[in-house]
């Protein structure tokens, strides 16, 4: 059973629409991350979330993006008004296993049309 | 200074051969260097990792070689198998920067039977 479940696995949305991507870790963790991978390119850091607040964000993570833990277990990434260039795989990740551990979810493929 | 440079972009190896992927970094604040394996449609999965105070780490057919003075590290896959065909990403992490990962651009490995 994966430690991190992401839903939906694939979402198609119209440009300008809002999308919410969800991440559900199996057990409690303090550190959460969102990463993005545009097709055929490298995985890029978006944001880290520690102790229920953003601890660091990248240049990609502009005002269109937001993260939250609405109920203490789910971890969500919201894109307020999607653009074509937001089309990518979005991965949630958690810190696990002591100093080195880091587990990625299987990702949500977002397609903006 | 945050970049991790990875080469080659793609690699074709015969079954039983040795696959070698190289990475270089600039920021000496990186303190953990993992390699991730990614199959199509899946999230990156940790393969093997090393700290900069160790020059080599071996796990089964996978070996990381680390050269701290040259700021380079490499992944060696011995006795490469068709099932190893995947995209491999090197990464580097800073523990003083929320443990976020900086990824290389990836290497698409194809192992021919």
PDB file of C-alpha atoms in Angstrom:
ATOM      1  CA  UNK A   1       0.000   0.000   0.000  1.00  0.00           C
ATOM      2  CA  UNK A   2       1.495   3.354  -1.011  1.00  0.00           C
ATOM      3  CA  UNK A   3       2.336   5.774   1.748  1.00  0.00           C
ATOM      4  CA  UNK A   4       0.993   8.682  -0.259  1.00  0.00           C
ATOM      5  CA  UNK A   5      -2.193   8.598  -2.321  1.00  0.00           C
ATOM      6  CA  UNK A   6      -2.960  11.341  -4.798  1.00  0.00           C
ATOM      7  CA  UNK A   7      -6.307  12.105  -6.357  1.00  0.00           C
ATOM      8  CA  UNK A   8      -7.368  12.442  -9.052  1.00  0.00           C
ATOM      9  CA  UNK A   9      -4.855  10.514 -11.125  1.00  0.00           C
ATOM     10  CA  UNK A  10      -5.759  12.569 -14.181  1.00  0.00           C
ATOM     11  CA  UNK A  11      -7.669  15.808 -14.513  1.00  0.00           C
ATOM     12  CA  UNK A  12      -8.585  17.737 -17.615  1.00  0.00           C
ATOM     13  CA  UNK A  13      -9.694  21.306 -17.096  1.00  0.00           C
ATOM     14  CA  UNK A  14     -10.535  24.361 -19.128  1.00  0.00           C
ATOM     15  CA  UNK A  15      -8.101  27.256 -19.064  1.00  0.00           C
ATOM     16  CA  UNK A  16      -9.076  29.725 -16.369  1.00  0.00           C
ATOM     17  CA  UNK A  17     -10.790  27.133 -14.184  1.00  0.00           C
ATOM     18  CA  UNK A  18      -9.775  26.308 -10.635  1.00  0.00           C
ATOM     19  CA  UNK A  19      -8.405  22.871  -9.796  1.00  0.00           C
ATOM     20  CA  UNK A  20      -7.694  21.205  -6.484  1.00  0.00           C
ATOM     21  CA  UNK A  21      -5.223  18.356  -6.296  1.00  0.00           C
ATOM     22  CA  UNK A  22      -5.310  16.151  -3.224  1.00  0.00           C
ATOM     23  CA  UNK A  23      -2.706  14.209  -1.346  1.00  0.00           C
ATOM     24  CA  UNK A  24      -3.435  11.781   1.471  1.00  0.00           C
ATOM     25  CA  UNK A  25      -0.544  10.398   3.480  1.00  0.00           C
ATOM     26  CA  UNK A  26      -1.154   7.128   5.301  1.00  0.00           C
ATOM     27  CA  UNK A  27       0.195   8.355   8.608  1.00  0.00           C
ATOM     28  CA  UNK A  28       1.002  11.657  10.232  1.00  0.00           C
ATOM     29  CA  UNK A  29       3.872  13.630   8.810  1.00  0.00           C
ATOM     30  CA  UNK A  30       5.132  17.101   9.440  1.00  0.00           C
ATOM     31  CA  UNK A  31       6.809  17.874   6.123  1.00  0.00           C
ATOM     32  CA  UNK A  32       4.827  17.955   2.882  1.00  0.00           C
ATOM     33  CA  UNK A  33       5.930  19.013  -0.536  1.00  0.00           C
ATOM     34  CA  UNK A  34       4.509  19.605  -3.980  1.00  0.00           C
ATOM     35  CA  UNK A  35       6.659  19.083  -7.040  1.00  0.00           C
ATOM     36  CA  UNK A  36       5.816  19.503 -10.701  1.00  0.00           C
ATOM     37  CA  UNK A  37       7.080  17.705 -13.775  1.00  0.00           C
ATOM     38  CA  UNK A  38       6.280  19.092 -17.189  1.00  0.00           C
ATOM     39  CA  UNK A  39       6.199  16.299 -19.749  1.00  0.00           C
ATOM     40  CA  UNK A  40       9.696  15.124 -20.568  1.00  0.00           C
ATOM     41  CA  UNK A  41      11.363  17.559 -18.206  1.00  0.00           C
ATOM     42  CA  UNK A  42      12.857  17.419 -14.752  1.00  0.00           C
ATOM     43  CA  UNK A  43      10.987  17.386 -11.478  1.00  0.00           C
ATOM     44  CA  UNK A  44      10.743  20.892 -10.022  1.00  0.00           C
ATOM     45  CA  UNK A  45      10.120  21.987  -6.457  1.00  0.00           C
ATOM     46  CA  UNK A  46       6.980  24.056  -5.920  1.00  0.00           C
ATOM     47  CA  UNK A  47       6.432  24.397  -2.192  1.00  0.00           C
ATOM     48  CA  UNK A  48       7.217  22.899   1.194  1.00  0.00           C
ATOM     49  CA  UNK A  49       4.705  22.852   4.008  1.00  0.00           C
ATOM     50  CA  UNK A  50       5.784  22.324   7.582  1.00  0.00           C
ATOM     51  CA  UNK A  51       3.750  22.385  10.726  1.00  0.00           C
ATOM     52  CA  UNK A  52       0.689  23.612   8.853  1.00  0.00           C
ATOM     53  CA  UNK A  53       2.278  26.531   7.094  1.00  0.00           C
ATOM     54  CA  UNK A  54       4.337  27.214   3.984  1.00  0.00           C
ATOM     55  CA  UNK A  55       8.023  26.998   4.845  1.00  0.00           C
ATOM     56  CA  UNK A  56       9.443  27.672   1.393  1.00  0.00           C
ATOM     57  CA  UNK A  57       8.139  28.237  -2.112  1.00  0.00           C
ATOM     58  CA  UNK A  58       9.731  28.470  -5.526  1.00  0.00           C
ATOM     59  CA  UNK A  59       9.389  31.142  -8.195  1.00  0.00           C
ATOM     60  CA  UNK A  60       6.852  28.896  -9.922  1.00  0.00           C
ATOM     61  CA  UNK A  61       4.550  29.061  -6.903  1.00  0.00           C
ATOM     62  CA  UNK A  62       2.951  32.410  -7.630  1.00  0.00           C
ATOM     63  CA  UNK A  63      -0.325  33.888  -6.395  1.00  0.00           C
ATOM     64  CA  UNK A  64      -2.304  31.430  -8.523  1.00  0.00           C
ATOM     65  CA  UNK A  65      -1.174  28.590  -6.262  1.00  0.00           C
ATOM     66  CA  UNK A  66      -2.121  27.815  -2.685  1.00  0.00           C
ATOM     67  CA  UNK A  67      -1.740  24.874  -0.331  1.00  0.00           C
ATOM     68  CA  UNK A  68      -3.529  23.817   2.798  1.00  0.00           C
ATOM     69  CA  UNK A  69      -4.395  20.947   5.100  1.00  0.00           C
ATOM     70  CA  UNK A  70      -8.129  21.448   5.400  1.00  0.00           C
ATOM     71  CA  UNK A  71      -8.800  18.630   7.857  1.00  0.00           C
ATOM     72  CA  UNK A  72      -5.410  17.776   9.308  1.00  0.00           C
ATOM     73  CA  UNK A  73      -4.852  14.778   7.041  1.00  0.00           C
ATOM     74  CA  UNK A  74      -5.475  15.752   3.425  1.00  0.00           C
ATOM     75  CA  UNK A  75      -2.964  18.064   1.834  1.00  0.00           C
ATOM     76  CA  UNK A  76      -4.187  20.051  -1.150  1.00  0.00           C
ATOM     77  CA  UNK A  77      -2.714  22.135  -3.937  1.00  0.00           C
ATOM     78  CA  UNK A  78      -5.078  24.641  -5.491  1.00  0.00           C
ATOM     79  CA  UNK A  79      -4.474  26.402  -8.783  1.00  0.00           C
ATOM     80  CA  UNK A  80      -6.877  29.313  -8.878  1.00  0.00           C
ATOM     81  CA  UNK A  81      -6.987  30.094 -12.603  1.00  0.00           C
ATOM     82  CA  UNK A  82      -5.244  27.477 -14.680  1.00  0.00           C
ATOM     83  CA  UNK A  83      -3.093  28.321 -17.666  1.00  0.00           C
ATOM     84  CA  UNK A  84      -2.008  26.074 -20.520  1.00  0.00           C
ATOM     85  CA  UNK A  85       1.518  26.008 -19.120  1.00  0.00           C
ATOM     86  CA  UNK A  86       0.222  24.504 -15.874  1.00  0.00           C
ATOM     87  CA  UNK A  87      -0.216  21.212 -17.719  1.00  0.00           C
ATOM     88  CA  UNK A  88       2.113  18.801 -15.947  1.00  0.00           C
ATOM     89  CA  UNK A  89       2.378  15.934 -13.505  1.00  0.00           C
ATOM     90  CA  UNK A  90       2.032  17.150  -9.959  1.00  0.00           C
ATOM     91  CA  UNK A  91       3.612  15.062  -7.237  1.00  0.00           C
ATOM     92  CA  UNK A  92       3.004  15.254  -3.544  1.00  0.00           C
ATOM     93  CA  UNK A  93       5.862  14.095  -1.327  1.00  0.00           C
ATOM     94  CA  UNK A  94       6.400  13.521   2.369  1.00  0.00           C
ATOM     95  CA  UNK A  95       9.457  13.113   4.506  1.00  0.00           C
ATOM     96  CA  UNK A  96       9.696   9.609   5.883  1.00  0.00           C
ATOM     97  CA  UNK A  97      12.214   7.203   7.352  1.00  0.00           C
ATOM     98  CA  UNK A  98      14.395   9.418   9.491  1.00  0.00           C
ATOM     99  CA  UNK A  99      16.973  11.769   8.017  1.00  0.00           C
ATOM    100  CA  UNK A 100      16.952  10.597   4.419  1.00  0.00           C
ATOM    101  CA  UNK A 101      13.508   9.344   3.659  1.00  0.00           C
ATOM    102  CA  UNK A 102      11.303  11.028   1.086  1.00  0.00           C
ATOM    103  CA  UNK A 103       8.309   9.377  -0.540  1.00  0.00           C
ATOM    104  CA  UNK A 104       6.529  10.597  -3.632  1.00  0.00           C
ATOM    105  CA  UNK A 105       2.944   9.910  -4.529  1.00  0.00           C
ATOM    106  CA  UNK A 106       2.069   8.503  -7.934  1.00  0.00           C
ATOM    107  CA  UNK A 107       1.069  11.939  -9.160  1.00  0.00           C
ATOM    108  CA  UNK A 108      -1.822  13.767 -10.762  1.00  0.00           C
ATOM    109  CA  UNK A 109      -1.621  14.448 -14.460  1.00  0.00           C
ATOM    110  CA  UNK A 110      -3.167  17.864 -15.063  1.00  0.00           C
ATOM    111  CA  UNK A 111      -4.108  18.765 -18.600  1.00  0.00           C
ATOM    112  CA  UNK A 112      -5.270  22.320 -19.249  1.00  0.00           C
ATOM    113  CA  UNK A 113      -7.106  22.817 -22.542  1.00  0.00           C
TER     114      UNK A 113
ATOM    115  CA  UNK B   1      24.230  27.599  -7.921  1.00  0.00           C
ATOM    116  CA  UNK B   2      21.202  25.497  -7.141  1.00  0.00           C
ATOM    117  CA  UNK B   3      21.515  23.472 -10.328  1.00  0.00           C
ATOM    118  CA  UNK B   4      22.312  19.817 -10.651  1.00  0.00           C
ATOM    119  CA  UNK B   5      23.622  18.910 -14.096  1.00  0.00           C
ATOM    120  CA  UNK B   6      22.987  15.396 -15.364  1.00  0.00           C
ATOM    121  CA  UNK B   7      24.315  13.502 -18.348  1.00  0.00           C
ATOM    122  CA  UNK B   8      23.722  11.807 -20.674  1.00  0.00           C
ATOM    123  CA  UNK B   9      20.179  12.725 -21.623  1.00  0.00           C
ATOM    124  CA  UNK B  10      19.593   9.209 -22.932  1.00  0.00           C
ATOM    125  CA  UNK B  11      21.497   5.953 -22.782  1.00  0.00           C
ATOM    126  CA  UNK B  12      21.122   2.649 -24.573  1.00  0.00           C
ATOM    127  CA  UNK B  13      22.801  -0.383 -23.077  1.00  0.00           C
ATOM    128  CA  UNK B  14      22.770  -4.058 -23.922  1.00  0.00           C
ATOM    129  CA  UNK B  15      21.507  -6.544 -21.366  1.00  0.00           C
ATOM    130  CA  UNK B  16      24.290  -7.442 -18.986  1.00  0.00           C
ATOM    131  CA  UNK B  17      26.197  -4.238 -19.638  1.00  0.00           C
ATOM    132  CA  UNK B  18      27.068  -1.410 -17.275  1.00  0.00           C
ATOM    133  CA  UNK B  19      24.985   1.779 -17.281  1.00  0.00           C
ATOM    134  CA  UNK B  20      26.707   4.919 -16.044  1.00  0.00           C
ATOM    135  CA  UNK B  21      24.949   8.206 -15.386  1.00  0.00           C
ATOM    136  CA  UNK B  22      26.791  11.282 -14.191  1.00  0.00           C
ATOM    137  CA  UNK B  23      25.795  14.331 -12.192  1.00  0.00           C
ATOM    138  CA  UNK B  24      27.557  17.470 -11.062  1.00  0.00           C
ATOM    139  CA  UNK B  25      26.592  20.164  -8.604  1.00  0.00           C
ATOM    140  CA  UNK B  26      27.889  23.552  -7.545  1.00  0.00           C
ATOM    141  CA  UNK B  27      26.408  24.290  -4.156  1.00  0.00           C
ATOM    142  CA  UNK B  28      28.521  22.801  -1.375  1.00  0.00           C
ATOM    143  CA  UNK B  29      25.586  23.201   1.021  1.00  0.00           C
ATOM    144  CA  UNK B  30      23.961  20.100  -0.480  1.00  0.00           C
ATOM    145  CA  UNK B  31      24.227  17.307   2.070  1.00  0.00           C
ATOM    146  CA  UNK B  32      22.373  14.368   0.591  1.00  0.00           C
ATOM    147  CA  UNK B  33      22.420  12.961  -2.916  1.00  0.00           C
ATOM    148  CA  UNK B  34      19.697  10.502  -3.901  1.00  0.00           C
ATOM    149  CA  UNK B  35      18.996   8.792  -7.179  1.00  0.00           C
ATOM    150  CA  UNK B  36      15.412   8.250  -8.249  1.00  0.00           C
ATOM    151  CA  UNK B  37      13.987   5.788 -10.730  1.00  0.00           C
ATOM    152  CA  UNK B  38      10.818   6.708 -12.569  1.00  0.00           C
ATOM    153  CA  UNK B  39       8.660   4.513 -14.774  1.00  0.00           C
ATOM    154  CA  UNK B  40       6.123   6.079 -17.150  1.00  0.00           C
ATOM    155  CA  UNK B  41       3.055   7.352 -15.331  1.00  0.00           C
ATOM    156  CA  UNK B  42       4.582   6.800 -11.896  1.00  0.00           C
ATOM    157  CA  UNK B  43       6.171   9.002  -9.298  1.00  0.00           C
ATOM    158  CA  UNK B  44       9.923   9.000  -8.694  1.00  0.00           C
ATOM    159  CA  UNK B  45      11.013   6.155  -6.432  1.00  0.00           C
ATOM    160  CA  UNK B  46      14.153   6.328  -4.314  1.00  0.00           C
ATOM    161  CA  UNK B  47      16.778   3.958  -5.650  1.00  0.00           C
ATOM    162  CA  UNK B  48      19.890   4.686  -3.621  1.00  0.00           C
ATOM    163  CA  UNK B  49      21.370   7.677  -1.827  1.00  0.00           C
ATOM    164  CA  UNK B  50      24.678   8.861  -0.436  1.00  0.00           C
ATOM    165  CA  UNK B  51      26.030  11.492   1.909  1.00  0.00           C
ATOM    166  CA  UNK B  52      29.092  13.556   0.945  1.00  0.00           C
ATOM    167  CA  UNK B  53      31.277  12.028   3.658  1.00  0.00           C
ATOM    168  CA  UNK B  54      31.161   8.671   1.841  1.00  0.00           C
ATOM    169  CA  UNK B  55      32.927   8.006  -1.487  1.00  0.00           C
ATOM    170  CA  UNK B  56      30.948   4.976  -2.557  1.00  0.00           C
ATOM    171  CA  UNK B  57      27.760   3.170  -1.687  1.00  0.00           C
ATOM    172  CA  UNK B  58      26.611  -0.113  -3.147  1.00  0.00           C
ATOM    173  CA  UNK B  59      23.202  -1.741  -2.983  1.00  0.00           C
ATOM    174  CA  UNK B  60      22.878  -4.848  -5.086  1.00  0.00           C
ATOM    175  CA  UNK B  61      23.557  -3.945  -8.716  1.00  0.00           C
ATOM    176  CA  UNK B  62      23.430  -0.205  -8.020  1.00  0.00           C
ATOM    177  CA  UNK B  63      26.463   1.800  -6.929  1.00  0.00           C
ATOM    178  CA  UNK B  64      26.907   5.503  -6.278  1.00  0.00           C
ATOM    179  CA  UNK B  65      30.389   6.933  -6.632  1.00  0.00           C
ATOM    180  CA  UNK B  66      30.902  10.319  -5.022  1.00  0.00           C
ATOM    181  CA  UNK B  67      33.768  12.743  -5.611  1.00  0.00           C
ATOM    182  CA  UNK B  68      33.423  15.585  -3.141  1.00  0.00           C
ATOM    183  CA  UNK B  69      36.381  17.628  -4.397  1.00  0.00           C
ATOM    184  CA  UNK B  70      35.115  17.519  -7.977  1.00  0.00           C
ATOM    185  CA  UNK B  71      31.498  17.962  -6.860  1.00  0.00           C
ATOM    186  CA  UNK B  72      30.430  15.041  -8.984  1.00  0.00           C
ATOM    187  CA  UNK B  73      28.573  11.820  -8.372  1.00  0.00           C
ATOM    188  CA  UNK B  74      27.530   8.979 -10.577  1.00  0.00           C
ATOM    189  CA  UNK B  75      25.221   5.988 -10.685  1.00  0.00           C
ATOM    190  CA  UNK B  76      26.494   2.674 -11.955  1.00  0.00           C
ATOM    191  CA  UNK B  77      24.060  -0.103 -12.806  1.00  0.00           C
ATOM    192  CA  UNK B  78      25.865  -3.385 -13.144  1.00  0.00           C
ATOM    193  CA  UNK B  79      24.466  -6.275 -15.184  1.00  0.00           C
ATOM    194  CA  UNK B  80      21.772  -3.997 -16.619  1.00  0.00           C
ATOM    195  CA  UNK B  81      18.424  -5.672 -17.273  1.00  0.00           C
ATOM    196  CA  UNK B  82      15.508  -4.743 -19.544  1.00  0.00           C
ATOM    197  CA  UNK B  83      13.470  -4.127 -16.369  1.00  0.00           C
ATOM    198  CA  UNK B  84      15.898  -1.341 -15.498  1.00  0.00           C
ATOM    199  CA  UNK B  85      14.640   0.632 -18.495  1.00  0.00           C
ATOM    200  CA  UNK B  86      13.307   3.837 -16.945  1.00  0.00           C
ATOM    201  CA  UNK B  87      14.175   7.459 -16.413  1.00  0.00           C
ATOM    202  CA  UNK B  88      16.777   8.100 -13.735  1.00  0.00           C
ATOM    203  CA  UNK B  89      17.086  11.376 -11.891  1.00  0.00           C
ATOM    204  CA  UNK B  90      19.901  12.455  -9.682  1.00  0.00           C
ATOM    205  CA  UNK B  91      19.023  14.951  -7.000  1.00  0.00           C
ATOM    206  CA  UNK B  92      20.593  16.957  -4.229  1.00  0.00           C
ATOM    207  CA  UNK B  93      19.127  18.134  -0.987  1.00  0.00           C
ATOM    208  CA  UNK B  94      19.885  20.840   1.495  1.00  0.00           C
ATOM    209  CA  UNK B  95      18.849  20.099   5.030  1.00  0.00           C
ATOM    210  CA  UNK B  96      19.027  23.820   5.826  1.00  0.00           C
ATOM    211  CA  UNK B  97      16.472  24.544   3.108  1.00  0.00           C
ATOM    212  CA  UNK B  98      13.467  22.559   4.277  1.00  0.00           C
ATOM    213  CA  UNK B  99      14.999  19.363   2.872  1.00  0.00           C
ATOM    214  CA  UNK B 100      13.766  20.233  -0.608  1.00  0.00           C
ATOM    215  CA  UNK B 101      15.217  18.331  -3.528  1.00  0.00           C
ATOM    216  CA  UNK B 102      16.858  19.812  -6.608  1.00  0.00           C
ATOM    217  CA  UNK B 103      16.685  17.385  -9.510  1.00  0.00           C
ATOM    218  CA  UNK B 104      18.810  16.838 -12.549  1.00  0.00           C
ATOM    219  CA  UNK B 105      17.091  16.751 -15.938  1.00  0.00           C
ATOM    220  CA  UNK B 106      16.951  12.972 -16.056  1.00  0.00           C
ATOM    221  CA  UNK B 107      18.423  10.177 -18.137  1.00  0.00           C
ATOM    222  CA  UNK B 108      16.249   7.866 -20.170  1.00  0.00           C
ATOM    223  CA  UNK B 109      17.853   4.437 -19.921  1.00  0.00           C
ATOM    224  CA  UNK B 110      16.941   1.736 -22.407  1.00  0.00           C
ATOM    225  CA  UNK B 111      18.318  -1.735 -21.845  1.00  0.00           C
ATOM    226  CA  UNK B 112      18.015  -3.903 -24.919  1.00  0.00           C
ATOM    227  CA  UNK B 113      17.464  -7.642 -24.458  1.00  0.00           C
TER     228      UNK B 113
END
